Structures are given as C-alpha cells and as structure tokens.
Amino acid sequence: MKTKAGLIVGVGVGILLLVGLVMLLRLEGPIDPSEPPHLGRFAEIPRIDVHVHVAFEQAERAVRLFRKYGGVRIALNASGGHPHGGGLEESAEIAKRTKGALLPYCLLDFSAVEDPDWLEYVDRTLKACVELGAVGLKIHKGLGLGIVLSDGSLLRVDDPRLDPAFELAGKLGLPILIHSGDPKAFFQPPTPDNERYEELLAHPGWSFYGPRPDGYGNWPSWEEVFEQYENRVARHPNTTFVGAHFGNAPEEPERVARMLERYPNLVIETAARVPEIGRHDPQKIRDIFIRFADRIMFGTDFQIGRDGSLVLGSSGKNPDPPSRVPFFYESHFRYFEREDRNFPHPTPIQGKWTINGIGLPREVLEKFYYTNAMRVFRLPHPLSVGEDGEEKK
Ligand SMILES: [Zn+2]
C-alpha cells in the first residue's frame, strides 16, 4: 500500500512540475530566437500606441515588450482604472515608475446614471482623473451593449442624462476613447457560416444576435448602436472623441471618412482592426489615411493580463504565446508601411483571409505613429520618454 501511495504522489508531483514548466514557457518565453524582430526592416519612427490593456502587475514587462518589439515608447493604458480607489492611483504610480512610458486612461461608471448623486459623481470623478494624470477617458462597449437600467433597457450611448459627463470631459480637456458596437459579424447569427464563427465559439458572450440572455428583449442592431455613437459625437463639438477600432466601423471605411469630414472633434485609431481594414481595396484605405493624415492614430489593443498572459488584438480560448509578439507588430508595420499583397494579418482568429498593405509615405507615417497622439493627448516627444539604453534581460 505504502509504495502504491508513494507512486501516486510521485506521479502527481511529476505532473504538477510538468504543468508548471509548460506554463512558465508559455508566459515567459522564449520569445523568438531571431529577436528583436526585424524591426530594422521598418521605418525608424518612434511610436505611441494609444490603445493597450495592461494589468498593473505587468507594467514593467509591458513597457519592455512594447519598446523592444514594437518600437513603442509611450503606450496609453485603456485599463487605467477608476479614481478614488479603483486603480487610477496605482496607474499614476506606474506612470511615474515607467517615466511616462505607460500612461492611463481613466474610467467612469455609467451605471451610476440612475443614482441621485450622478452629476456630483461625474464632477468629482472627472476632476480626479485630470489630477491623477489620466490622458483621457475610456468608454467600453458596455455603454450601449451592456449597462442595464432599472427598467431592463440598455443604457444608450446617446442617453441625454449622460450629456454633462461628455461636456465636462471637453471642458477639462480629457479626450474620450470610445468603443461603441463591435464587429458587424457579432450581430449576425453565430453559425458556422459566420465569418467570425471561431471567435464567437470561443467567446459566446460576444454575440449580439437575437434575444438578450437576461430576457429583456433583443439586442440592438449594429446600425442602431452606431447611430447612437454618431449622435454622441455630433452633440459635443467641444469634446474630442477618439473613435476606437477604426472609428467603430472598419467594415465601412467610407462611412468613417464621412464622419471625419463632418465632425472636426473626431479622431480615430486602429486598435485590433488591421485585419478588417486590410481586406479593403488598399488604394481606398491609403487615400483615407492620406486625406485624414492628422486624424488617424496608431493603436493595437495589445493586452497583458495579471498572470502575464497575452491577447494580441483578440484570441481564442487560450491566450497568445509570447512567440507571436514579433509577428503581431511586424504585420502591422508591413500593412502601414509597404504595398505587399496577400500576407497574413496580425490576429488570425479574426478570420481566414489575407490583407494588402497601404505603403504610407513617411510624413503620413510620422503623424500616424506619434505626432497626432502627441497633439491629441498632449504628450511629450516619445524619444524623450522612458529609460534609455538596452532593455534589461
Ligand atoms: Zn481595447
């Protein structure tokens, strides 16, 4: 009996060690034998990534990865937290510790809209955001697609009770990074012929098709949410909006161009949408980038969780291995900087297609990679930020 028990314990410990080793390899590398990733093949322009998600525990590692693999000297953390104990104070510490290489957006809890002290809450929260050095306010897609009011309806992006928050953000000079809606495919039946079936299988909660799971009627359509978002941008000409994910309509670049034309207070960024915009006629997208050269910023949606797990734009059930980091950046740069044809996009789970590069001219790339972000978020020159020299191993 004793030996049998010993054997079982031994095998158990062995399995645990093996699992531990596999996890360690997954989380900590090896990143790539050919590192750093051929960055020299791309434009030597410093980059500001205006849309990342970094768990506080991973701040230093994130900054190293961004700099080494993406040439990103400043990254703006859309998971910067709420002020008054909701994480923003820690984010402010991190901003100091990383010498300005990782700066936070702050968050506002829109579900408090029905509370009697809503206006007071907005006032003290946004003012604290500014005091703590938040670069802007991040609005999650939950506004429009997640926050449920006491009558069971979804809080609309253009609900007039929210107006004071958007007005005040404008007065305080806080740009608003706003994610409204989601890919159009998420509003269509999650069946095998849905082009993002694989992603919807891994994340059933991302489907906005048909009835809401809480039983209060149906999800709104993609069109309805987009209309609410446009109403919001139109209503506050003195507030700067950063339309996340290529202005929330990468499937319809003409529509995004029309909005940029109509609303001078709108700028956009590219997070997690190179796969989508890369499918269009590259000449058409190139024209938009050139025509609105002052209004489009570099963003990736690079995400690092508390345990160090990576999500590069989007992922399946499992996080992305660190070995994919160089490819993730390279395929972005290849898209923006070259006119290569039919190459793989940065985020395979978003769909089985290839993309065509838009080969932007140098002066447009400089605006796109950093000078627009410097202006919109009032940031220092990215080369003046962070520690110099080689990253520590
Ligand atoms: Zn994001």
PDB file of N, CA, C and O in Angstrom, residues 235-299:
ATOM      1  N   ARG A 235     -23.130  65.778 -30.805  1.00  0.00           N
ATOM      2  CA  ARG A 235     -23.710  66.641 -29.763  1.00  0.00           C
ATOM      3  C   ARG A 235     -22.682  67.465 -28.994  1.00  0.00           C
ATOM      4  O   ARG A 235     -23.032  68.424 -28.325  1.00  0.00           O
ATOM      5  N   HIS A 236     -21.397  67.091 -29.049  1.00  0.00           N
ATOM      6  CA  HIS A 236     -20.400  67.775 -28.213  1.00  0.00           C
ATOM      7  C   HIS A 236     -19.216  68.252 -29.042  1.00  0.00           C
ATOM      8  O   HIS A 236     -18.117  67.682 -28.963  1.00  0.00           O
ATOM      9  N   PRO A 237     -19.440  69.300 -29.830  1.00  0.00           N
ATOM     10  CA  PRO A 237     -18.365  69.743 -30.727  1.00  0.00           C
ATOM     11  C   PRO A 237     -17.107  70.203 -29.996  1.00  0.00           C
ATOM     12  O   PRO A 237     -16.031  70.251 -30.595  1.00  0.00           O
ATOM     13  N   ASN A 238     -17.228  70.504 -28.705  1.00  0.00           N
ATOM     14  CA  ASN A 238     -16.041  70.958 -27.968  1.00  0.00           C
ATOM     15  C   ASN A 238     -15.348  69.836 -27.207  1.00  0.00           C
ATOM     16  O   ASN A 238     -14.465  70.086 -26.378  1.00  0.00           O
ATOM     17  N   THR A 239     -15.776  68.624 -27.443  1.00  0.00           N
ATOM     18  CA  THR A 239     -15.148  67.466 -26.798  1.00  0.00           C
ATOM     19  C   THR A 239     -14.461  66.637 -27.875  1.00  0.00           C
ATOM     20  O   THR A 239     -15.039  66.389 -28.934  1.00  0.00           O
ATOM     21  N   THR A 240     -13.228  66.217 -27.606  1.00  0.00           N
ATOM     22  CA  THR A 240     -12.516  65.391 -28.581  1.00  0.00           C
ATOM     23  C   THR A 240     -12.876  63.922 -28.385  1.00  0.00           C
ATOM     24  O   THR A 240     -12.738  63.386 -27.286  1.00  0.00           O
ATOM     25  N   PHE A 241     -13.334  63.295 -29.440  1.00  0.00           N
ATOM     26  CA  PHE A 241     -13.627  61.861 -29.400  1.00  0.00           C
ATOM     27  C   PHE A 241     -12.574  61.120 -30.217  1.00  0.00           C
ATOM     28  O   PHE A 241     -12.237  61.545 -31.324  1.00  0.00           O
ATOM     29  N   VAL A 242     -12.098  60.021 -29.638  1.00  0.00           N
ATOM     30  CA  VAL A 242     -11.217  59.125 -30.376  1.00  0.00           C
ATOM     31  C   VAL A 242     -12.041  57.872 -30.662  1.00  0.00           C
ATOM     32  O   VAL A 242     -12.344  57.097 -29.762  1.00  0.00           O
ATOM     33  N   GLY A 243     -12.483  57.726 -31.893  1.00  0.00           N
ATOM     34  CA  GLY A 243     -13.287  56.557 -32.267  1.00  0.00           C
ATOM     35  C   GLY A 243     -12.389  55.326 -32.286  1.00  0.00           C
ATOM     36  O   GLY A 243     -11.525  55.199 -33.145  1.00  0.00           O
ATOM     37  N   ALA A 244     -12.574  54.440 -31.285  1.00  0.00           N
ATOM     38  CA  ALA A 244     -11.715  53.255 -31.192  1.00  0.00           C
ATOM     39  C   ALA A 244     -11.979  52.327 -32.378  1.00  0.00           C
ATOM     40  O   ALA A 244     -13.016  52.418 -33.041  1.00  0.00           O
ATOM     41  N   HIS A 245     -11.038  51.424 -32.614  1.00  0.00           N
ATOM     42  CA  HIS A 245     -11.256  50.363 -33.610  1.00  0.00           C
ATOM     43  C   HIS A 245     -11.667  50.920 -34.985  1.00  0.00           C
ATOM     44  O   HIS A 245     -12.711  50.590 -35.514  1.00  0.00           O
ATOM     45  N   PHE A 246     -10.856  51.825 -35.485  1.00  0.00           N
ATOM     46  CA  PHE A 246     -11.089  52.496 -36.766  1.00  0.00           C
ATOM     47  C   PHE A 246     -12.465  53.164 -36.781  1.00  0.00           C
ATOM     48  O   PHE A 246     -13.292  52.938 -37.677  1.00  0.00           O
ATOM     49  N   GLY A 247     -12.681  53.980 -35.774  1.00  0.00           N
ATOM     50  CA  GLY A 247     -13.919  54.761 -35.728  1.00  0.00           C
ATOM     51  C   GLY A 247     -15.160  53.906 -35.569  1.00  0.00           C
ATOM     52  O   GLY A 247     -16.264  54.333 -35.909  1.00  0.00           O
ATOM     53  N   ASN A 248     -14.981  52.694 -35.053  1.00  0.00           N
ATOM     54  CA  ASN A 248     -16.083  51.768 -34.781  1.00  0.00           C
ATOM     55  C   ASN A 248     -16.788  51.262 -36.045  1.00  0.00           C
ATOM     56  O   ASN A 248     -17.865  50.682 -35.946  1.00  0.00           O
ATOM     57  N   ALA A 249     -16.195  51.480 -37.209  1.00  0.00           N
ATOM     58  CA  ALA A 249     -16.810  50.961 -38.440  1.00  0.00           C
ATOM     59  C   ALA A 249     -15.761  50.569 -39.479  1.00  0.00           C
ATOM     60  O   ALA A 249     -15.768  51.063 -40.602  1.00  0.00           O
ATOM     61  N   PRO A 250     -14.843  49.661 -39.123  1.00  0.00           N
ATOM     62  CA  PRO A 250     -13.802  49.278 -40.085  1.00  0.00           C
ATOM     63  C   PRO A 250     -14.386  48.599 -41.321  1.00  0.00           C
ATOM     64  O   PRO A 250     -13.746  48.583 -42.369  1.00  0.00           O
ATOM     65  N   GLU A 251     -15.599  48.074 -41.196  1.00  0.00           N
ATOM     66  CA  GLU A 251     -16.233  47.415 -42.349  1.00  0.00           C
ATOM     67  C   GLU A 251     -16.701  48.440 -43.366  1.00  0.00           C
ATOM     68  O   GLU A 251     -16.979  48.095 -44.514  1.00  0.00           O
ATOM     69  N   GLU A 252     -16.854  49.697 -42.920  1.00  0.00           N
ATOM     70  CA  GLU A 252     -17.376  50.737 -43.811  1.00  0.00           C
ATOM     71  C   GLU A 252     -16.481  51.964 -43.786  1.00  0.00           C
ATOM     72  O   GLU A 252     -16.845  52.996 -43.228  1.00  0.00           O
ATOM     73  N   PRO A 253     -15.315  51.856 -44.404  1.00  0.00           N
ATOM     74  CA  PRO A 253     -14.380  52.983 -44.349  1.00  0.00           C
ATOM     75  C   PRO A 253     -14.957  54.287 -44.904  1.00  0.00           C
ATOM     76  O   PRO A 253     -14.610  55.359 -44.414  1.00  0.00           O
ATOM     77  N   GLU A 254     -15.862  54.198 -45.888  1.00  0.00           N
ATOM     78  CA  GLU A 254     -16.440  55.442 -46.443  1.00  0.00           C
ATOM     79  C   GLU A 254     -17.259  56.156 -45.369  1.00  0.00           C
ATOM     80  O   GLU A 254     -17.287  57.379 -45.311  1.00  0.00           O
ATOM     81  N   ARG A 255     -17.912  55.363 -44.562  1.00  0.00           N
ATOM     82  CA  ARG A 255     -18.724  55.939 -43.501  1.00  0.00           C
ATOM     83  C   ARG A 255     -17.840  56.636 -42.465  1.00  0.00           C
ATOM     84  O   ARG A 255     -18.165  57.714 -41.970  1.00  0.00           O
ATOM     85  N   VAL A 256     -16.710  56.004 -42.164  1.00  0.00           N
ATOM     86  CA  VAL A 256     -15.757  56.608 -41.229  1.00  0.00           C
ATOM     87  C   VAL A 256     -15.235  57.914 -41.818  1.00  0.00           C
ATOM     88  O   VAL A 256     -15.151  58.940 -41.128  1.00  0.00           O
ATOM     89  N   ALA A 257     -14.918  57.904 -43.112  1.00  0.00           N
ATOM     90  CA  ALA A 257     -14.419  59.112 -43.771  1.00  0.00           C
ATOM     91  C   ALA A 257     -15.473  60.217 -43.720  1.00  0.00           C
ATOM     92  O   ALA A 257     -15.153  61.382 -43.459  1.00  0.00           O
ATOM     93  N   ARG A 258     -16.723  59.841 -43.948  1.00  0.00           N
ATOM     94  CA  ARG A 258     -17.809  60.837 -43.878  1.00  0.00           C
ATOM     95  C   ARG A 258     -17.880  61.455 -42.490  1.00  0.00           C
ATOM     96  O   ARG A 258     -18.069  62.659 -42.327  1.00  0.00           O
ATOM     97  N   MET A 259     -17.724  60.626 -41.454  1.00  0.00           N
ATOM     98  CA  MET A 259     -17.771  61.160 -40.089  1.00  0.00           C
ATOM     99  C   MET A 259     -16.590  62.083 -39.816  1.00  0.00           C
ATOM    100  O   MET A 259     -16.735  63.132 -39.196  1.00  0.00           O
ATOM    101  N   LEU A 260     -15.406  61.691 -40.282  1.00  0.00           N
ATOM    102  CA  LEU A 260     -14.231  62.543 -40.069  1.00  0.00           C
ATOM    103  C   LEU A 260     -14.430  63.893 -40.752  1.00  0.00           C
ATOM    104  O   LEU A 260     -14.034  64.940 -40.249  1.00  0.00           O
ATOM    105  N   GLU A 261     -15.086  63.831 -41.904  1.00  0.00           N
ATOM    106  CA  GLU A 261     -15.376  65.037 -42.662  1.00  0.00           C
ATOM    107  C   GLU A 261     -16.349  65.929 -41.886  1.00  0.00           C
ATOM    108  O   GLU A 261     -16.153  67.134 -41.751  1.00  0.00           O
ATOM    109  N   ARG A 262     -17.378  65.321 -41.373  1.00  0.00           N
ATOM    110  CA  ARG A 262     -18.469  66.058 -40.746  1.00  0.00           C
ATOM    111  C   ARG A 262     -18.130  66.570 -39.345  1.00  0.00           C
ATOM    112  O   ARG A 262     -18.633  67.593 -38.914  1.00  0.00           O
ATOM    113  N   TYR A 263     -17.312  65.827 -38.593  1.00  0.00           N
ATOM    114  CA  TYR A 263     -17.071  66.172 -37.179  1.00  0.00           C
ATOM    115  C   TYR A 263     -15.592  66.440 -36.921  1.00  0.00           C
ATOM    116  O   TYR A 263     -14.804  65.520 -36.709  1.00  0.00           O
ATOM    117  N   PRO A 264     -15.224  67.725 -36.865  1.00  0.00           N
ATOM    118  CA  PRO A 264     -13.812  68.054 -36.644  1.00  0.00           C
ATOM    119  C   PRO A 264     -13.323  67.611 -35.264  1.00  0.00           C
ATOM    120  O   PRO A 264     -12.109  67.548 -35.037  1.00  0.00           O
ATOM    121  N   ASN A 265     -14.256  67.312 -34.340  1.00  0.00           N
ATOM    122  CA  ASN A 265     -13.859  66.879 -32.992  1.00  0.00           C
ATOM    123  C   ASN A 265     -13.611  65.372 -32.916  1.00  0.00           C
ATOM    124  O   ASN A 265     -13.396  64.829 -31.838  1.00  0.00           O
ATOM    125  N   LEU A 266     -13.626  64.693 -34.070  1.00  0.00           N
ATOM    126  CA  LEU A 266     -13.409  63.242 -34.085  1.00  0.00           C
ATOM    127  C   LEU A 266     -12.042  62.897 -34.669  1.00  0.00           C
ATOM    128  O   LEU A 266     -11.645  63.414 -35.714  1.00  0.00           O
ATOM    129  N   VAL A 267     -11.316  62.043 -33.940  1.00  0.00           N
ATOM    130  CA  VAL A 267     -10.134  61.391 -34.496  1.00  0.00           C
ATOM    131  C   VAL A 267     -10.357  59.883 -34.305  1.00  0.00           C
ATOM    132  O   VAL A 267     -11.259  59.490 -33.570  1.00  0.00           O
ATOM    133  N   ILE A 268      -9.568  59.067 -34.968  1.00  0.00           N
ATOM    134  CA  ILE A 268      -9.785  57.626 -34.823  1.00  0.00           C
ATOM    135  C   ILE A 268      -8.457  56.910 -34.589  1.00  0.00           C
ATOM    136  O   ILE A 268      -7.382  57.506 -34.753  1.00  0.00           O
ATOM    137  N   GLU A 269      -8.539  55.639 -34.194  1.00  0.00           N
ATOM    138  CA  GLU A 269      -7.327  54.829 -34.034  1.00  0.00           C
ATOM    139  C   GLU A 269      -7.588  53.418 -34.554  1.00  0.00           C
ATOM    140  O   GLU A 269      -8.736  53.064 -34.805  1.00  0.00           O
ATOM    141  N   THR A 270      -6.528  52.631 -34.693  1.00  0.00           N
ATOM    142  CA  THR A 270      -6.624  51.391 -35.477  1.00  0.00           C
ATOM    143  C   THR A 270      -6.719  50.093 -34.672  1.00  0.00           C
ATOM    144  O   THR A 270      -6.678  49.006 -35.253  1.00  0.00           O
ATOM    145  N   ALA A 271      -6.836  50.200 -33.329  1.00  0.00           N
ATOM    146  CA  ALA A 271      -6.713  49.003 -32.487  1.00  0.00           C
ATOM    147  C   ALA A 271      -7.515  47.796 -32.958  1.00  0.00           C
ATOM    148  O   ALA A 271      -8.725  47.879 -33.164  1.00  0.00           O
ATOM    149  N   ALA A 272      -6.819  46.691 -33.100  1.00  0.00           N
ATOM    150  CA  ALA A 272      -7.420  45.381 -33.398  1.00  0.00           C
ATOM    151  C   ALA A 272      -8.229  45.372 -34.689  1.00  0.00           C
ATOM    152  O   ALA A 272      -9.089  44.516 -34.878  1.00  0.00           O
ATOM    153  N   ARG A 273      -7.987  46.323 -35.587  1.00  0.00           N
ATOM    154  CA  ARG A 273      -8.777  46.341 -36.810  1.00  0.00           C
ATOM    155  C   ARG A 273      -7.953  46.324 -38.095  1.00  0.00           C
ATOM    156  O   ARG A 273      -8.503  46.482 -39.181  1.00  0.00           O
ATOM    157  N   VAL A 274      -6.653  46.087 -37.983  1.00  0.00           N
ATOM    158  CA  VAL A 274      -5.885  45.924 -39.221  1.00  0.00           C
ATOM    159  C   VAL A 274      -6.414  44.738 -40.033  1.00  0.00           C
ATOM    160  O   VAL A 274      -6.521  44.823 -41.257  1.00  0.00           O
ATOM    161  N   PRO A 275      -6.803  43.622 -39.376  1.00  0.00           N
ATOM    162  CA  PRO A 275      -7.372  42.527 -40.170  1.00  0.00           C
ATOM    163  C   PRO A 275      -8.582  42.976 -40.991  1.00  0.00           C
ATOM    164  O   PRO A 275      -8.739  42.566 -42.144  1.00  0.00           O
ATOM    165  N   GLU A 276      -9.406  43.822 -40.422  1.00  0.00           N
ATOM    166  CA  GLU A 276     -10.629  44.248 -41.116  1.00  0.00           C
ATOM    167  C   GLU A 276     -10.327  45.306 -42.185  1.00  0.00           C
ATOM    168  O   GLU A 276     -10.734  45.153 -43.333  1.00  0.00           O
ATOM    169  N   ILE A 277      -9.595  46.355 -41.829  1.00  0.00           N
ATOM    170  CA  ILE A 277      -9.343  47.395 -42.844  1.00  0.00           C
ATOM    171  C   ILE A 277      -8.415  46.868 -43.944  1.00  0.00           C
ATOM    172  O   ILE A 277      -8.476  47.309 -45.087  1.00  0.00           O
ATOM    173  N   GLY A 278      -7.589  45.869 -43.582  1.00  0.00           N
ATOM    174  CA  GLY A 278      -6.658  45.300 -44.546  1.00  0.00           C
ATOM    175  C   GLY A 278      -7.323  44.504 -45.660  1.00  0.00           C
ATOM    176  O   GLY A 278      -6.682  44.151 -46.646  1.00  0.00           O
ATOM    177  N   ARG A 279      -8.616  44.226 -45.511  1.00  0.00           N
ATOM    178  CA  ARG A 279      -9.334  43.452 -46.528  1.00  0.00           C
ATOM    179  C   ARG A 279      -9.835  44.332 -47.658  1.00  0.00           C
ATOM    180  O   ARG A 279     -10.185  43.858 -48.724  1.00  0.00           O
ATOM    181  N   HIS A 280      -9.947  45.632 -47.376  1.00  0.00           N
ATOM    182  CA  HIS A 280     -10.487  46.541 -48.390  1.00  0.00           C
ATOM    183  C   HIS A 280      -9.465  46.834 -49.477  1.00  0.00           C
ATOM    184  O   HIS A 280      -8.279  46.570 -49.308  1.00  0.00           O
ATOM    185  N   ASP A 281      -9.928  47.427 -50.552  1.00  0.00           N
ATOM    186  CA  ASP A 281      -9.047  47.906 -51.610  1.00  0.00           C
ATOM    187  C   ASP A 281      -7.982  48.809 -50.969  1.00  0.00           C
ATOM    188  O   ASP A 281      -8.318  49.852 -50.390  1.00  0.00           O
ATOM    189  N   PRO A 282      -6.698  48.420 -51.044  1.00  0.00           N
ATOM    190  CA  PRO A 282      -5.673  49.181 -50.320  1.00  0.00           C
ATOM    191  C   PRO A 282      -5.585  50.641 -50.774  1.00  0.00           C
ATOM    192  O   PRO A 282      -5.273  51.520 -49.975  1.00  0.00           O
ATOM    193  N   GLN A 283      -5.899  50.889 -52.039  1.00  0.00           N
ATOM    194  CA  GLN A 283      -5.833  52.264 -52.534  1.00  0.00           C
ATOM    195  C   GLN A 283      -6.872  53.132 -51.821  1.00  0.00           C
ATOM    196  O   GLN A 283      -6.607  54.283 -51.458  1.00  0.00           O
ATOM    197  N   LYS A 284      -8.032  52.552 -51.607  1.00  0.00           N
ATOM    198  CA  LYS A 284      -9.119  53.284 -50.945  1.00  0.00           C
ATOM    199  C   LYS A 284      -8.728  53.645 -49.503  1.00  0.00           C
ATOM    200  O   LYS A 284      -8.897  54.779 -49.054  1.00  0.00           O
ATOM    201  N   ILE A 285      -8.149  52.672 -48.801  1.00  0.00           N
ATOM    202  CA  ILE A 285      -7.761  52.922 -47.405  1.00  0.00           C
ATOM    203  C   ILE A 285      -6.584  53.893 -47.352  1.00  0.00           C
ATOM    204  O   ILE A 285      -6.530  54.798 -46.518  1.00  0.00           O
ATOM    205  N   ARG A 286      -5.657  53.717 -48.289  1.00  0.00           N
ATOM    206  CA  ARG A 286      -4.497  54.613 -48.352  1.00  0.00           C
ATOM    207  C   ARG A 286      -4.969  56.056 -48.527  1.00  0.00           C
ATOM    208  O   ARG A 286      -4.488  56.975 -47.862  1.00  0.00           O
ATOM    209  N   ASP A 287      -5.933  56.248 -49.420  1.00  0.00           N
ATOM    210  CA  ASP A 287      -6.465  57.593 -49.653  1.00  0.00           C
ATOM    211  C   ASP A 287      -7.041  58.188 -48.379  1.00  0.00           C
ATOM    212  O   ASP A 287      -6.853  59.375 -48.096  1.00  0.00           O
ATOM    213  N   ILE A 288      -7.742  57.375 -47.608  1.00  0.00           N
ATOM    214  CA  ILE A 288      -8.334  57.876 -46.359  1.00  0.00           C
ATOM    215  C   ILE A 288      -7.234  58.268 -45.367  1.00  0.00           C
ATOM    216  O   ILE A 288      -7.284  59.327 -44.744  1.00  0.00           O
ATOM    217  N   PHE A 289      -6.213  57.425 -45.255  1.00  0.00           N
ATOM    218  CA  PHE A 289      -5.111  57.735 -44.332  1.00  0.00           C
ATOM    219  C   PHE A 289      -4.401  59.025 -44.742  1.00  0.00           C
ATOM    220  O   PHE A 289      -3.923  59.772 -43.901  1.00  0.00           O
ATOM    221  N   ILE A 290      -4.306  59.262 -46.054  1.00  0.00           N
ATOM    222  CA  ILE A 290      -3.606  60.462 -46.519  1.00  0.00           C
ATOM    223  C   ILE A 290      -4.514  61.692 -46.378  1.00  0.00           C
ATOM    224  O   ILE A 290      -4.099  62.738 -45.899  1.00  0.00           O
ATOM    225  N   ARG A 291      -5.767  61.517 -46.760  1.00  0.00           N
ATOM    226  CA  ARG A 291      -6.708  62.636 -46.684  1.00  0.00           C
ATOM    227  C   ARG A 291      -6.893  63.097 -45.237  1.00  0.00           C
ATOM    228  O   ARG A 291      -6.992  64.286 -44.957  1.00  0.00           O
ATOM    229  N   PHE A 292      -6.931  62.140 -44.314  1.00  0.00           N
ATOM    230  CA  PHE A 292      -7.119  62.485 -42.894  1.00  0.00           C
ATOM    231  C   PHE A 292      -5.842  62.207 -42.099  1.00  0.00           C
ATOM    232  O   PHE A 292      -5.884  61.663 -40.997  1.00  0.00           O
ATOM    233  N   ALA A 293      -4.729  62.607 -42.672  1.00  0.00           N
ATOM    234  CA  ALA A 293      -3.430  62.276 -42.066  1.00  0.00           C
ATOM    235  C   ALA A 293      -3.294  62.814 -40.641  1.00  0.00           C
ATOM    236  O   ALA A 293      -2.564  62.239 -39.830  1.00  0.00           O
ATOM    237  N   ASP A 294      -4.011  63.885 -40.315  1.00  0.00           N
ATOM    238  CA  ASP A 294      -3.909  64.457 -38.969  1.00  0.00           C
ATOM    239  C   ASP A 294      -4.885  63.823 -37.979  1.00  0.00           C
ATOM    240  O   ASP A 294      -4.947  64.230 -36.825  1.00  0.00           O
ATOM    241  N   ARG A 295      -5.668  62.857 -38.445  1.00  0.00           N
ATOM    242  CA  ARG A 295      -6.796  62.396 -37.619  1.00  0.00           C
ATOM    243  C   ARG A 295      -6.791  60.899 -37.315  1.00  0.00           C
ATOM    244  O   ARG A 295      -7.752  60.384 -36.750  1.00  0.00           O
ATOM    245  N   ILE A 296      -5.763  60.189 -37.731  1.00  0.00           N
ATOM    246  CA  ILE A 296      -5.729  58.739 -37.500  1.00  0.00           C
ATOM    247  C   ILE A 296      -4.476  58.394 -36.697  1.00  0.00           C
ATOM    248  O   ILE A 296      -3.382  58.857 -37.020  1.00  0.00           O
ATOM    249  N   MET A 297      -4.666  57.606 -35.628  1.00  0.00           N
ATOM    250  CA  MET A 297      -3.555  57.281 -34.734  1.00  0.00           C
ATOM    251  C   MET A 297      -3.330  55.769 -34.651  1.00  0.00           C
ATOM    252  O   MET A 297      -4.246  54.972 -34.844  1.00  0.00           O
ATOM    253  N   PHE A 298      -2.100  55.431 -34.299  1.00  0.00           N
ATOM    254  CA  PHE A 298      -1.700  54.028 -34.163  1.00  0.00           C
ATOM    255  C   PHE A 298      -2.195  53.455 -32.825  1.00  0.00           C
ATOM    256  O   PHE A 298      -1.901  53.982 -31.756  1.00  0.00           O
ATOM    257  N   GLY A 299      -2.958  52.373 -32.897  1.00  0.00           N
ATOM    258  CA  GLY A 299      -3.400  51.655 -31.696  1.00  0.00           C
ATOM    259  C   GLY A 299      -3.431  50.183 -32.032  1.00  0.00           C
ATOM    260  O   GLY A 299      -3.638  49.818 -33.201  1.00  0.00           O
TER     261      GLY A 299
END
